[in-house]
PDB file of C-alpha atoms in Angstrom:
ATOM      1  CA  MET A  47       0.000   0.000   0.000  1.00 65.00           C
ATOM      2  CA  LYS A  48       2.857   2.369   0.814  1.00 88.00           C
ATOM      3  CA  GLU A  49       4.437   1.663  -2.581  1.00 94.00           C
ATOM      4  CA  ILE A  50       1.187   2.423  -4.407  1.00 96.00           C
ATOM      5  CA  THR A  51       0.846   5.696  -2.490  1.00 97.00           C
ATOM      6  CA  LEU A  52       4.425   6.666  -3.367  1.00 98.00           C
ATOM      7  CA  ILE A  53       3.915   5.821  -7.037  1.00 98.00           C
ATOM      8  CA  PHE A  54       0.718   7.893  -7.149  1.00 98.00           C
ATOM      9  CA  PHE A  55       2.461  10.799  -5.424  1.00 98.00           C
ATOM     10  CA  CYS A  56       5.240  10.694  -8.038  1.00 98.00           C
ATOM     11  CA  PHE A  57       2.558  10.815 -10.724  1.00 98.00           C
ATOM     12  CA  LEU A  58       1.156  13.942  -9.048  1.00 98.00           C
ATOM     13  CA  LEU A  59       4.620  15.523  -8.901  1.00 98.00           C
ATOM     14  CA  GLY A  60       5.108  14.969 -12.640  1.00 98.00           C
ATOM     15  CA  LEU A  61       1.686  16.503 -13.211  1.00 98.00           C
ATOM     16  CA  ALA A  62       2.333  19.433 -10.865  1.00 97.00           C
ATOM     17  CA  GLY A  63       5.718  20.232 -12.406  1.00 96.00           C
ATOM     18  CA  ALA A  64       4.172  20.535 -15.858  1.00 96.00           C
ATOM     19  CA  TRP A  65       1.204  22.562 -14.559  1.00 97.00           C
ATOM     20  CA  ALA A  66       3.472  24.964 -12.657  1.00 95.00           C
ATOM     21  CA  LEU A  67       5.634  25.685 -15.692  1.00 94.00           C
ATOM     22  CA  ILE A  68       2.579  26.301 -17.866  1.00 94.00           C
ATOM     23  CA  TRP A  69       1.353  28.974 -15.450  1.00 92.00           C
ATOM     24  CA  PHE A  70       4.608  30.481 -14.227  1.00 90.00           C
ATOM     25  CA  GLY A  71       7.201  29.551 -16.859  1.00 84.00           C
ATOM     26  CA  GLU A  72       6.897  32.729 -18.897  1.00 83.00           C
ATOM     27  CA  ARG A  73       7.215  34.899 -15.781  1.00 84.00           C
ATOM     28  CA  ILE A  74      10.580  33.358 -14.910  1.00 82.00           C
ATOM     29  CA  GLY A  75      11.898  33.362 -18.461  1.00 79.00           C
ATOM     30  CA  MET A  76      11.359  29.669 -19.178  1.00 84.00           C
ATOM     31  CA  LEU A  77      10.171  30.056 -22.762  1.00 84.00           C
ATOM     32  CA  ASP A  78      11.235  27.973 -25.742  1.00 81.00           C
ATOM     33  CA  LEU A  79      11.002  30.259 -28.758  1.00 78.00           C
ATOM     34  CA  PRO A  80      10.701  28.565 -32.173  1.00 78.00           C
ATOM     35  CA  ASN A  81      13.516  28.937 -34.693  1.00 72.00           C
ATOM     36  CA  LYS A  82      14.463  27.326 -37.995  1.00 68.00           C
ATOM     37  CA  ARG A  83      15.839  24.300 -36.116  1.00 71.00           C
ATOM     38  CA  SER A  84      12.682  23.768 -34.046  1.00 74.00           C
ATOM     39  CA  SER A  85       9.866  21.314 -34.701  1.00 76.00           C
ATOM     40  CA  HIS A  86       7.276  23.653 -33.154  1.00 76.00           C
ATOM     41  CA  ASN A  87       5.985  26.973 -34.474  1.00 78.00           C
ATOM     42  CA  LYS A  88       4.866  28.817 -31.349  1.00 84.00           C
ATOM     43  CA  LYS A  89       6.417  29.722 -28.017  1.00 88.00           C
ATOM     44  CA  VAL A  90       6.017  27.071 -25.328  1.00 90.00           C
ATOM     45  CA  CYS A  91       7.176  27.056 -21.710  1.00 91.00           C
ATOM     46  CA  LYS A  92       9.915  24.571 -20.873  1.00 92.00           C
ATOM     47  CA  GLY A  93      11.425  23.104 -17.727  1.00 92.00           C
ATOM     48  CA  ALA A  94       8.539  20.814 -16.714  1.00 94.00           C
ATOM     49  CA  GLY A  95      11.140  18.153 -15.970  1.00 95.00           C
ATOM     50  CA  ILE A  96      11.455  19.820 -12.569  1.00 95.00           C
ATOM     51  CA  GLY A  97       8.443  17.719 -11.549  1.00 97.00           C
ATOM     52  CA  LEU A  98      10.324  14.550 -12.487  1.00 98.00           C
ATOM     53  CA  LEU A  99      13.301  15.726 -10.451  1.00 97.00           C
ATOM     54  CA  PHE A 100      11.141  16.159  -7.346  1.00 98.00           C
ATOM     55  CA  ALA A 101       9.585  12.743  -7.970  1.00 98.00           C
ATOM     56  CA  ILE A 102      13.050  11.165  -8.146  1.00 98.00           C
ATOM     57  CA  LEU A 103      14.164  12.913  -4.948  1.00 98.00           C
ATOM     58  CA  VAL A 104      11.016  11.965  -3.025  1.00 98.00           C
ATOM     59  CA  ALA A 105      11.184   8.357  -4.228  1.00 98.00           C
ATOM     60  CA  SER A 106      14.897   8.233  -3.361  1.00 98.00           C
ATOM     61  CA  PHE A 107      14.156   9.368   0.199  1.00 97.00           C
ATOM     62  CA  PHE A 108      11.368   6.875   0.887  1.00 97.00           C
ATOM     63  CA  LEU A 109      13.051   3.970  -0.909  1.00 97.00           C
ATOM     64  CA  LYS A 110      16.454   4.720   0.623  1.00 96.00           C
ATOM     65  CA  ILE A 111      18.117   4.983  -2.782  1.00 96.00           C
ATOM     66  CA  THR A 112      21.879   5.357  -2.491  1.00 92.00           C
ATOM     67  CA  HIS A 113      23.312   8.891  -2.422  1.00 93.00           C
ATOM     68  CA  PHE A 114      25.604   8.216  -5.366  1.00 92.00           C
ATOM     69  CA  LEU A 115      22.512   7.937  -7.560  1.00 95.00           C
ATOM     70  CA  TRP A 116      20.225  10.700  -6.277  1.00 95.00           C
ATOM     71  CA  PHE A 117      22.888  13.330  -5.520  1.00 96.00           C
ATOM     72  CA  PRO A 118      24.523  13.434  -8.990  1.00 95.00           C
ATOM     73  CA  SER A 119      21.012  13.234 -10.470  1.00 96.00           C
ATOM     74  CA  LEU A 120      20.108  16.372  -8.525  1.00 95.00           C
ATOM     75  CA  ALA A 121      23.356  18.076  -9.536  1.00 94.00           C
ATOM     76  CA  ILE A 122      23.073  17.302 -13.247  1.00 94.00           C
ATOM     77  CA  SER A 123      19.411  18.341 -13.303  1.00 93.00           C
ATOM     78  CA  VAL A 124      19.981  21.662 -11.519  1.00 90.00           C
ATOM     79  CA  ALA A 125      22.978  22.398 -13.756  1.00 89.00           C
ATOM     80  CA  SER A 126      20.834  21.610 -16.806  1.00 85.00           C
ATOM     81  CA  PHE A 127      18.045  23.853 -15.511  1.00 81.00           C
ATOM     82  CA  TRP A 128      20.292  26.868 -15.027  1.00 75.00           C
ATOM     83  CA  GLY A 129      22.763  26.095 -17.782  1.00 65.00           C
ATOM     84  CA  GLY A 130      20.372  24.924 -20.472  1.00 60.00           C
ATOM     85  CA  ASP A 131      16.829  26.084 -19.759  1.00 56.00           C
ATOM     86  CA  ARG A 132      17.375  29.310 -17.785  1.00 62.00           C
ATOM     87  CA  TYR A 133      20.766  30.541 -18.960  1.00 66.00           C
ATOM     88  CA  LYS A 134      23.391  29.089 -21.278  1.00 71.00           C
ATOM     89  CA  LEU A 135      26.493  27.106 -20.441  1.00 77.00           C
ATOM     90  CA  THR A 136      28.944  26.302 -23.207  1.00 79.00           C
ATOM     91  CA  ALA A 137      29.072  22.760 -24.559  1.00 80.00           C
ATOM     92  CA  LYS A 138      32.405  22.213 -22.770  1.00 85.00           C
ATOM     93  CA  GLN A 139      31.017  23.447 -19.443  1.00 86.00           C
ATOM     94  CA  ARG A 140      28.000  21.174 -19.741  1.00 88.00           C
ATOM     95  CA  LEU A 141      30.217  18.234 -20.641  1.00 90.00           C
ATOM     96  CA  CYS A 142      32.376  18.862 -17.568  1.00 93.00           C
ATOM     97  CA  VAL A 143      29.273  18.760 -15.349  1.00 93.00           C
ATOM     98  CA  HIS A 144      28.114  15.512 -16.966  1.00 94.00           C
ATOM     99  CA  LEU A 145      31.548  13.928 -16.589  1.00 94.00           C
ATOM    100  CA  GLY A 146      31.788  15.032 -12.966  1.00 94.00           C
ATOM    101  CA  CYS A 147      28.379  13.582 -12.068  1.00 95.00           C
ATOM    102  CA  SER A 148      29.166  10.330 -13.884  1.00 94.00           C
ATOM    103  CA  LEU A 149      32.506   9.952 -12.097  1.00 92.00           C
ATOM    104  CA  TYR A 150      30.890  10.679  -8.725  1.00 93.00           C
ATOM    105  CA  PHE A 151      28.408   7.876  -9.338  1.00 94.00           C
ATOM    106  CA  LEU A 152      31.017   5.406 -10.551  1.00 88.00           C
ATOM    107  CA  LEU A 153      33.699   6.089  -7.969  1.00 84.00           C
ATOM    108  CA  PHE A 154      31.304   5.616  -5.056  1.00 83.00           C
ATOM    109  CA  LEU A 155      29.812   2.571  -6.781  1.00 82.00           C
ATOM    110  CA  SER A 156      33.247   1.020  -7.218  1.00 71.00           C
ATOM    111  CA  GLU A 157      34.051   1.557  -3.530  1.00 62.00           C
ATOM    112  CA  THR A 158      30.737   0.030  -2.498  1.00 59.00           C
ATOM    113  CA  ILE A 159      31.055  -3.174  -4.524  1.00 55.00           C
ATOM    114  CA  LYS A 160      34.876  -3.334  -4.593  1.00 48.00           C
ATOM    115  CA  MET A 161      35.031  -3.591  -8.353  1.00 48.00           C
ATOM    116  CA  GLY A 162      38.681  -4.597  -8.618  1.00 49.00           C
ATOM    117  CA  VAL A 163      39.346  -5.183 -12.308  1.00 43.00           C
ATOM    118  CA  GLY A 164      36.116  -3.264 -12.907  1.00 59.00           C
ATOM    119  CA  TYR A 165      38.158  -0.063 -12.656  1.00 66.00           C
ATOM    120  CA  LEU A 166      39.222  -0.795 -16.229  1.00 72.00           C
ATOM    121  CA  LEU A 167      35.604  -0.298 -17.245  1.00 79.00           C
ATOM    122  CA  ILE A 168      35.307   3.210 -15.819  1.00 83.00           C
ATOM    123  CA  ILE A 169      36.063   5.004 -19.101  1.00 87.00           C
ATOM    124  CA  PRO A 170      33.579   3.072 -21.293  1.00 91.00           C
ATOM    125  CA  ILE A 171      30.915   3.229 -18.566  1.00 91.00           C
ATOM    126  CA  VAL A 172      31.378   6.995 -18.163  1.00 93.00           C
ATOM    127  CA  LEU A 173      30.980   7.323 -21.930  1.00 95.00           C
ATOM    128  CA  PHE A 174      27.785   5.265 -21.697  1.00 97.00           C
ATOM    129  CA  ILE A 175      26.334   7.491 -18.955  1.00 97.00           C
ATOM    130  CA  VAL A 176      27.338  10.790 -20.572  1.00 97.00           C
ATOM    131  CA  GLY A 177      26.277   9.555 -24.002  1.00 96.00           C
ATOM    132  CA  THR A 178      22.861   8.381 -22.805  1.00 98.00           C
ATOM    133  CA  SER A 179      22.246  11.648 -20.940  1.00 96.00           C
ATOM    134  CA  ASN A 180      23.007  13.726 -24.021  1.00 94.00           C
ATOM    135  CA  PHE A 181      21.332  11.402 -26.521  1.00 96.00           C
ATOM    136  CA  TYR A 182      18.107  11.659 -24.534  1.00 97.00           C
ATOM    137  CA  ASN A 183      18.416  15.432 -24.609  1.00 93.00           C
ATOM    138  CA  PHE A 184      19.061  15.501 -28.370  1.00 92.00           C
ATOM    139  CA  MET A 185      16.098  13.218 -29.055  1.00 93.00           C
ATOM    140  CA  ASP A 186      13.662  15.331 -27.029  1.00 91.00           C
ATOM    141  CA  GLY A 187      12.405  17.409 -29.932  1.00 86.00           C
ATOM    142  CA  ILE A 188       8.729  16.669 -30.578  1.00 93.00           C
ATOM    143  CA  ASP A 189       5.568  16.406 -28.499  1.00 94.00           C
ATOM    144  CA  GLY A 190       5.428  13.281 -26.368  1.00 96.00           C
ATOM    145  CA  ILE A 191       8.582  11.491 -27.485  1.00 97.00           C
ATOM    146  CA  ALA A 192      10.649  11.980 -24.312  1.00 97.00           C
ATOM    147  CA  GLY A 193       7.757  11.254 -21.950  1.00 98.00           C
ATOM    148  CA  ILE A 194       6.629   8.119 -23.788  1.00 98.00           C
ATOM    149  CA  THR A 195      10.185   6.814 -24.063  1.00 98.00           C
ATOM    150  CA  GLY A 196      10.758   7.435 -20.349  1.00 98.00           C
ATOM    151  CA  LEU A 197       7.471   5.761 -19.433  1.00 98.00           C
ATOM    152  CA  ILE A 198       8.222   2.621 -21.465  1.00 99.00           C
ATOM    153  CA  GLY A 199      11.953   2.522 -20.722  1.00 98.00           C
ATOM    154  CA  PHE A 200      11.586   2.532 -16.939  1.00 99.00           C
ATOM    155  CA  LEU A 201       8.671   0.071 -17.038  1.00 99.00           C
ATOM    156  CA  LEU A 202      10.883  -2.291 -19.046  1.00 99.00           C
ATOM    157  CA  LEU A 203      13.641  -1.816 -16.458  1.00 99.00           C
ATOM    158  CA  ALA A 204      11.177  -2.647 -13.680  1.00 98.00           C
ATOM    159  CA  ASN A 205       9.913  -5.712 -15.532  1.00 98.00           C
ATOM    160  CA  TYR A 206      13.386  -7.038 -16.236  1.00 98.00           C
ATOM    161  CA  GLY A 207      14.601  -6.137 -12.753  1.00 98.00           C
ATOM    162  CA  LYS A 208      11.880  -8.317 -11.261  1.00 97.00           C
ATOM    163  CA  ARG A 209      12.923 -11.206 -13.510  1.00 97.00           C
ATOM    164  CA  ILE A 210      16.558 -11.063 -12.372  1.00 96.00           C
ATOM    165  CA  HIS A 211      15.638 -10.484  -8.705  1.00 96.00           C
ATOM    166  CA  ALA A 212      17.088  -6.972  -8.562  1.00 96.00           C
ATOM    167  CA  ASP A 213      16.719  -4.859  -5.418  1.00 96.00           C
ATOM    168  CA  PRO A 214      12.929  -4.365  -4.967  1.00 97.00           C
ATOM    169  CA  ASN A 215      13.516  -0.704  -4.111  1.00 97.00           C
ATOM    170  CA  TYR A 216      15.119  -0.127  -7.518  1.00 98.00           C
ATOM    171  CA  ILE A 217      12.137  -1.803  -9.180  1.00 98.00           C
ATOM    172  CA  THR A 218       9.693   0.466  -7.328  1.00 98.00           C
ATOM    173  CA  PHE A 219      11.949   3.436  -8.111  1.00 98.00           C
ATOM    174  CA  CYS A 220      11.659   2.688 -11.845  1.00 98.00           C
ATOM    175  CA  ILE A 221       7.862   2.524 -11.580  1.00 98.00           C
ATOM    176  CA  CYS A 222       7.839   5.853  -9.717  1.00 98.00           C
ATOM    177  CA  ILE A 223       9.761   7.496 -12.562  1.00 99.00           C
ATOM    178  CA  SER A 224       7.374   6.002 -15.120  1.00 99.00           C
ATOM    179  CA  ALA A 225       4.458   7.380 -13.098  1.00 98.00           C
ATOM    180  CA  SER A 226       5.987  10.865 -13.088  1.00 98.00           C
ATOM    181  CA  CYS A 227       6.386  10.627 -16.880  1.00 98.00           C
ATOM    182  CA  ILE A 228       2.660   9.854 -17.155  1.00 98.00           C
ATOM    183  CA  GLY A 229       1.885  12.948 -15.090  1.00 98.00           C
ATOM    184  CA  PHE A 230       4.057  15.083 -17.370  1.00 98.00           C
ATOM    185  CA  LEU A 231       2.471  13.599 -20.502  1.00 98.00           C
ATOM    186  CA  PHE A 232      -0.940  14.957 -19.488  1.00 97.00           C
ATOM    187  CA  PHE A 233       0.375  18.377 -20.558  1.00 97.00           C
ATOM    188  CA  ASN A 234       2.782  17.272 -23.303  1.00 96.00           C
ATOM    189  CA  PHE A 235       0.777  14.783 -25.336  1.00 95.00           C
ATOM    190  CA  PRO A 236      -0.777  14.661 -27.870  1.00 92.00           C
ATOM    191  CA  LYS A 237      -0.257  18.438 -28.178  1.00 93.00           C
ATOM    192  CA  ALA A 238       2.430  20.012 -25.999  1.00 93.00           C
ATOM    193  CA  LYS A 239       1.418  22.781 -23.628  1.00 94.00           C
ATOM    194  CA  VAL A 240       4.822  22.571 -21.971  1.00 95.00           C
ATOM    195  CA  PHE A 241       8.208  20.990 -22.710  1.00 94.00           C
ATOM    196  CA  LEU A 242      10.361  18.759 -20.521  1.00 95.00           C
ATOM    197  CA  GLY A 243      13.454  20.947 -20.992  1.00 91.00           C
ATOM    198  CA  ASP A 244      17.088  20.030 -20.361  1.00 91.00           C
ATOM    199  CA  VAL A 245      16.308  19.745 -16.646  1.00 93.00           C
ATOM    200  CA  GLY A 246      14.195  16.677 -17.429  1.00 94.00           C
ATOM    201  CA  SER A 247      15.642  15.100 -20.560  1.00 96.00           C
ATOM    202  CA  ILE A 248      19.253  14.978 -19.364  1.00 96.00           C
ATOM    203  CA  LEU A 249      18.033  13.809 -15.950  1.00 97.00           C
ATOM    204  CA  ILE A 250      16.053  10.888 -17.409  1.00 98.00           C
ATOM    205  CA  GLY A 251      18.985   9.769 -19.545  1.00 98.00           C
ATOM    206  CA  PHE A 252      21.373   9.985 -16.597  1.00 98.00           C
ATOM    207  CA  VAL A 253      19.134   8.072 -14.176  1.00 98.00           C
ATOM    208  CA  PHE A 254      18.299   5.421 -16.779  1.00 98.00           C
ATOM    209  CA  SER A 255      21.951   4.712 -17.532  1.00 98.00           C
ATOM    210  CA  CYS A 256      22.899   4.608 -13.837  1.00 97.00           C
ATOM    211  CA  LEU A 257      20.042   2.232 -13.003  1.00 97.00           C
ATOM    212  CA  THR A 258      21.052  -0.001 -15.899  1.00 97.00           C
ATOM    213  CA  ILE A 259      24.499  -0.309 -14.329  1.00 94.00           C
ATOM    214  CA  LEU A 260      23.221  -0.719 -10.758  1.00 94.00           C
ATOM    215  CA  MET A 261      20.721  -3.439 -11.654  1.00 95.00           C
ATOM    216  CA  SER A 262      23.010  -5.473 -13.925  1.00 94.00           C
ATOM    217  CA  ASN A 263      24.318  -8.756 -12.561  1.00 92.00           C
ATOM    218  CA  SER A 264      26.164  -9.591 -15.774  1.00 92.00           C
ATOM    219  CA  ILE A 265      27.163  -8.290 -19.198  1.00 92.00           C
ATOM    220  CA  MET A 266      24.042  -9.990 -20.545  1.00 96.00           C
ATOM    221  CA  ASP A 267      21.828  -7.987 -18.184  1.00 96.00           C
ATOM    222  CA  PHE A 268      23.569  -4.766 -19.184  1.00 96.00           C
ATOM    223  CA  LEU A 269      23.182  -5.454 -22.918  1.00 97.00           C
ATOM    224  CA  ILE A 270      19.490  -6.212 -22.518  1.00 98.00           C
ATOM    225  CA  MET A 271      18.608  -3.243 -20.299  1.00 98.00           C
ATOM    226  CA  ALA A 272      20.646  -0.760 -22.341  1.00 98.00           C
ATOM    227  CA  GLY A 273      18.546  -1.856 -25.318  1.00 98.00           C
ATOM    228  CA  PHE A 274      15.416  -0.468 -23.695  1.00 98.00           C
ATOM    229  CA  LEU A 275      16.443   2.926 -25.152  1.00 98.00           C
ATOM    230  CA  PHE A 276      17.502   1.457 -28.499  1.00 98.00           C
ATOM    231  CA  PRO A 277      15.383   3.752 -30.738  1.00 97.00           C
ATOM    232  CA  PHE A 278      17.085   6.815 -29.261  1.00 97.00           C
ATOM    233  CA  TYR A 279      20.564   5.286 -29.581  1.00 98.00           C
ATOM    234  CA  ILE A 280      20.173   4.113 -33.177  1.00 98.00           C
ATOM    235  CA  ASP A 281      18.575   7.358 -34.388  1.00 97.00           C
ATOM    236  CA  GLU A 282      21.199   9.532 -32.707  1.00 96.00           C
ATOM    237  CA  ILE A 283      24.226   7.429 -33.700  1.00 96.00           C
ATOM    238  CA  SER A 284      23.145   7.009 -37.336  1.00 96.00           C
ATOM    239  CA  THR A 285      22.450  10.746 -37.606  1.00 95.00           C
ATOM    240  CA  MET A 286      25.814  11.583 -36.035  1.00 95.00           C
ATOM    241  CA  LEU A 287      27.619   9.358 -38.548  1.00 95.00           C
ATOM    242  CA  ILE A 288      25.880  11.069 -41.456  1.00 93.00           C
ATOM    243  CA  ARG A 289      26.736  14.515 -40.097  1.00 92.00           C
ATOM    244  CA  LEU A 290      30.365  13.523 -39.496  1.00 92.00           C
ATOM    245  CA  LYS A 291      30.575  12.187 -43.041  1.00 91.00           C
ATOM    246  CA  GLU A 292      29.324  15.540 -44.313  1.00 89.00           C
ATOM    247  CA  ARG A 293      31.730  17.408 -42.023  1.00 88.00           C
ATOM    248  CA  GLU A 294      29.019  19.096 -39.966  1.00 85.00           C
ATOM    249  CA  SER A 295      29.704  20.327 -36.448  1.00 82.00           C
ATOM    250  CA  LEU A 296      28.042  18.010 -33.932  1.00 81.00           C
ATOM    251  CA  ILE A 297      27.388  20.841 -31.474  1.00 78.00           C
ATOM    252  CA  VAL A 298      25.297  22.847 -33.961  1.00 80.00           C
ATOM    253  CA  ALA A 299      21.523  22.334 -33.702  1.00 79.00           C
ATOM    254  CA  HIS A 300      19.900  20.544 -36.639  1.00 84.00           C
ATOM    255  CA  ARG A 301      16.738  18.798 -37.851  1.00 87.00           C
ATOM    256  CA  ARG A 302      18.191  15.607 -39.321  1.00 90.00           C
ATOM    257  CA  HIS A 303      17.049  12.944 -36.879  1.00 94.00           C
ATOM    258  CA  ILE A 304      14.550  10.517 -38.362  1.00 96.00           C
ATOM    259  CA  TYR A 305      11.798  11.704 -36.016  1.00 96.00           C
ATOM    260  CA  GLN A 306      12.466  15.304 -37.128  1.00 94.00           C
ATOM    261  CA  LEU A 307      12.323  14.398 -40.806  1.00 94.00           C
ATOM    262  CA  LEU A 308       9.035  12.578 -40.293  1.00 95.00           C
ATOM    263  CA  VAL A 309       7.493  15.608 -38.581  1.00 94.00           C
ATOM    264  CA  ASN A 310       9.064  18.524 -40.450  1.00 91.00           C
ATOM    265  CA  GLU A 311       9.624  17.236 -43.983  1.00 89.00           C
ATOM    266  CA  MET A 312       6.955  14.536 -44.281  1.00 90.00           C
ATOM    267  CA  GLU A 313       4.434  16.435 -42.112  1.00 90.00           C
ATOM    268  CA  MET A 314       3.407  13.528 -39.911  1.00 94.00           C
ATOM    269  CA  PRO A 315       1.641  14.486 -36.642  1.00 95.00           C
ATOM    270  CA  HIS A 316       3.953  14.623 -33.634  1.00 96.00           C
ATOM    271  CA  TRP A 317       1.866  12.145 -31.660  1.00 96.00           C
ATOM    272  CA  VAL A 318       1.977   9.536 -34.437  1.00 97.00           C
ATOM    273  CA  VAL A 319       5.777   9.649 -34.580  1.00 97.00           C
ATOM    274  CA  SER A 320       6.132   9.587 -30.793  1.00 98.00           C
ATOM    275  CA  VAL A 321       3.791   6.616 -30.436  1.00 98.00           C
ATOM    276  CA  GLY A 322       5.618   4.878 -33.283  1.00 98.00           C
ATOM    277  CA  TYR A 323       8.950   5.249 -31.475  1.00 98.00           C
ATOM    278  CA  GLY A 324       7.324   3.977 -28.280  1.00 98.00           C
ATOM    279  CA  VAL A 325       5.890   0.897 -30.001  1.00 98.00           C
ATOM    280  CA  PHE A 326       9.274   0.167 -31.599  1.00 98.00           C
ATOM    281  CA  GLN A 327      10.939   0.570 -28.202  1.00 98.00           C
ATOM    282  CA  ALA A 328       8.473  -1.751 -26.452  1.00 98.00           C
ATOM    283  CA  ILE A 329       8.648  -4.479 -29.110  1.00 98.00           C
ATOM    284  CA  LEU A 330      12.442  -4.469 -29.171  1.00 98.00           C
ATOM    285  CA  GLY A 331      12.700  -4.409 -25.375  1.00 98.00           C
ATOM    286  CA  LEU A 332      10.323  -7.351 -24.998  1.00 98.00           C
ATOM    287  CA  SER A 333      12.198  -9.188 -27.767  1.00 98.00           C
ATOM    288  CA  LEU A 334      15.472  -8.810 -25.872  1.00 98.00           C
ATOM    289  CA  ILE A 335      13.857 -10.117 -22.689  1.00 98.00           C
ATOM    290  CA  ALA A 336      12.311 -13.057 -24.566  1.00 98.00           C
ATOM    291  CA  VAL A 337      15.578 -14.270 -26.136  1.00 98.00           C
ATOM    292  CA  LYS A 338      17.664 -14.070 -22.957  1.00 97.00           C
ATOM    293  CA  PRO A 339      17.384 -17.843 -22.264  1.00 96.00           C
ATOM    294  CA  SER A 340      18.922 -18.492 -25.702  1.00 96.00           C
ATOM    295  CA  GLY A 341      22.146 -16.726 -24.767  1.00 96.00           C
ATOM    296  CA  ILE A 342      24.125 -13.667 -25.730  1.00 96.00           C
ATOM    297  CA  SER A 343      24.297 -14.609 -29.422  1.00 97.00           C
ATOM    298  CA  ALA A 344      20.494 -14.353 -29.577  1.00 98.00           C
ATOM    299  CA  VAL A 345      20.656 -10.903 -27.959  1.00 98.00           C
ATOM    300  CA  PHE A 346      23.152  -9.729 -30.588  1.00 98.00           C
ATOM    301  CA  SER A 347      20.932 -11.232 -33.292  1.00 98.00           C
ATOM    302  CA  ILE A 348      18.007  -9.126 -32.074  1.00 98.00           C
ATOM    303  CA  TYR A 349      20.194  -6.014 -32.165  1.00 98.00           C
ATOM    304  CA  PHE A 350      21.352  -6.856 -35.693  1.00 98.00           C
ATOM    305  CA  ILE A 351      17.843  -7.523 -37.025  1.00 98.00           C
ATOM    306  CA  TYR A 352      16.330  -4.357 -35.562  1.00 98.00           C
ATOM    307  CA  SER A 353      19.349  -2.255 -36.564  1.00 97.00           C
ATOM    308  CA  MET A 354      19.043  -3.411 -40.171  1.00 97.00           C
ATOM    309  CA  LEU A 355      15.304  -2.765 -40.079  1.00 97.00           C
ATOM    310  CA  PHE A 356      15.834   0.766 -38.748  1.00 97.00           C
ATOM    311  CA  ILE A 357      18.600   1.529 -41.262  1.00 96.00           C
ATOM    312  CA  ILE A 358      16.518   0.373 -44.231  1.00 96.00           C
ATOM    313  CA  ILE A 359      13.491   2.373 -43.110  1.00 96.00           C
ATOM    314  CA  SER A 360      15.605   5.426 -42.255  1.00 96.00           C
ATOM    315  CA  LEU A 361      17.281   5.420 -45.677  1.00 95.00           C
ATOM    316  CA  PHE A 362      13.847   5.406 -47.296  1.00 94.00           C
ATOM    317  CA  ILE A 363      12.684   8.252 -45.032  1.00 95.00           C
ATOM    318  CA  ARG A 364      15.796  10.326 -45.741  1.00 93.00           C
ATOM    319  CA  TYR A 365      15.316   9.789 -49.482  1.00 90.00           C
ATOM    320  CA  LYS A 366      11.641  10.798 -49.328  1.00 87.00           C
ATOM    321  CA  ALA A 367      12.398  13.794 -47.094  1.00 82.00           C
ATOM    322  CA  HIS A 368      15.128  14.981 -49.459  1.00 73.00           C
ATOM    323  CA  ALA A 369      12.801  14.597 -52.444  1.00 68.00           C
ATOM    324  CA  SER A 370       9.943  16.477 -50.761  1.00 65.00           C
ATOM    325  CA  LYS A 371      12.291  19.293 -49.779  1.00 63.00           C
ATOM    326  CA  TYR A 372      13.075  20.087 -53.400  1.00 53.00           C
ATOM    327  CA  HIS A 373       9.592  19.677 -54.852  1.00 53.00           C
TER     328      HIS A 373
END
């Protein structure tokens, strides 16, 4: 009963954060003004992710979540609020904050579990945490996509965590975050009245990646749980490779993600694209869970099949978007 009450309260916090920014966002300068890189055409308040932050902090307190998860989550969210939503930090300054929070998490984690040879994994794991945090931020560009992905991603984590007998508090924690995403979505989907903002998108990516590490008992577990954000990873990485090939700066805003092309060039409704990404995410996540008994080769096979499927579809979309742009 206490868990249900906590989950419902986190839902209310997600709802309240979005409501508060709708009413007070403009007064405190939290406006997202449309530009040629945007996928919206009118000013919308941003920063509703503050509700998710409060939900994470409240859930952390009642579930006794370790400080090396909630404290860097608080730090990275506050830095994103002031440095991304309210004012502007440079890309290097933001990266330093993300690296610092990731190292704080990992260094305390390594002391807690006495990682030993695991110290050799610090660099790739830091890259995973920082990459996931930023990828989530980059992919938060249309109505509903970040909230739906967060909702499904953390529910998949909770489902898989129960299967591998992870700490029950982490499982409840994941459900609390999903509940806060539902609360936020009431004002962001199907038509956005408020945006998550950097305070929320970077926070969700950071917490997701840290929980993936905390709940993993093996490399297999890590590979499966990391895949619960696969649509974001594959869209971002494939777009980055194309931009690098064309010698574009990766720190310059753009509209070349597949979800952006679908909305801006092919004029699909935001909600259709967001739901489509969510369905893809859920199917792939459940596929990874289903093939676990068959071993790691089956997991890699799932990644290969879905990667090829995404690449083929994305090439078609890019071709159609390019054609429509010049007709």
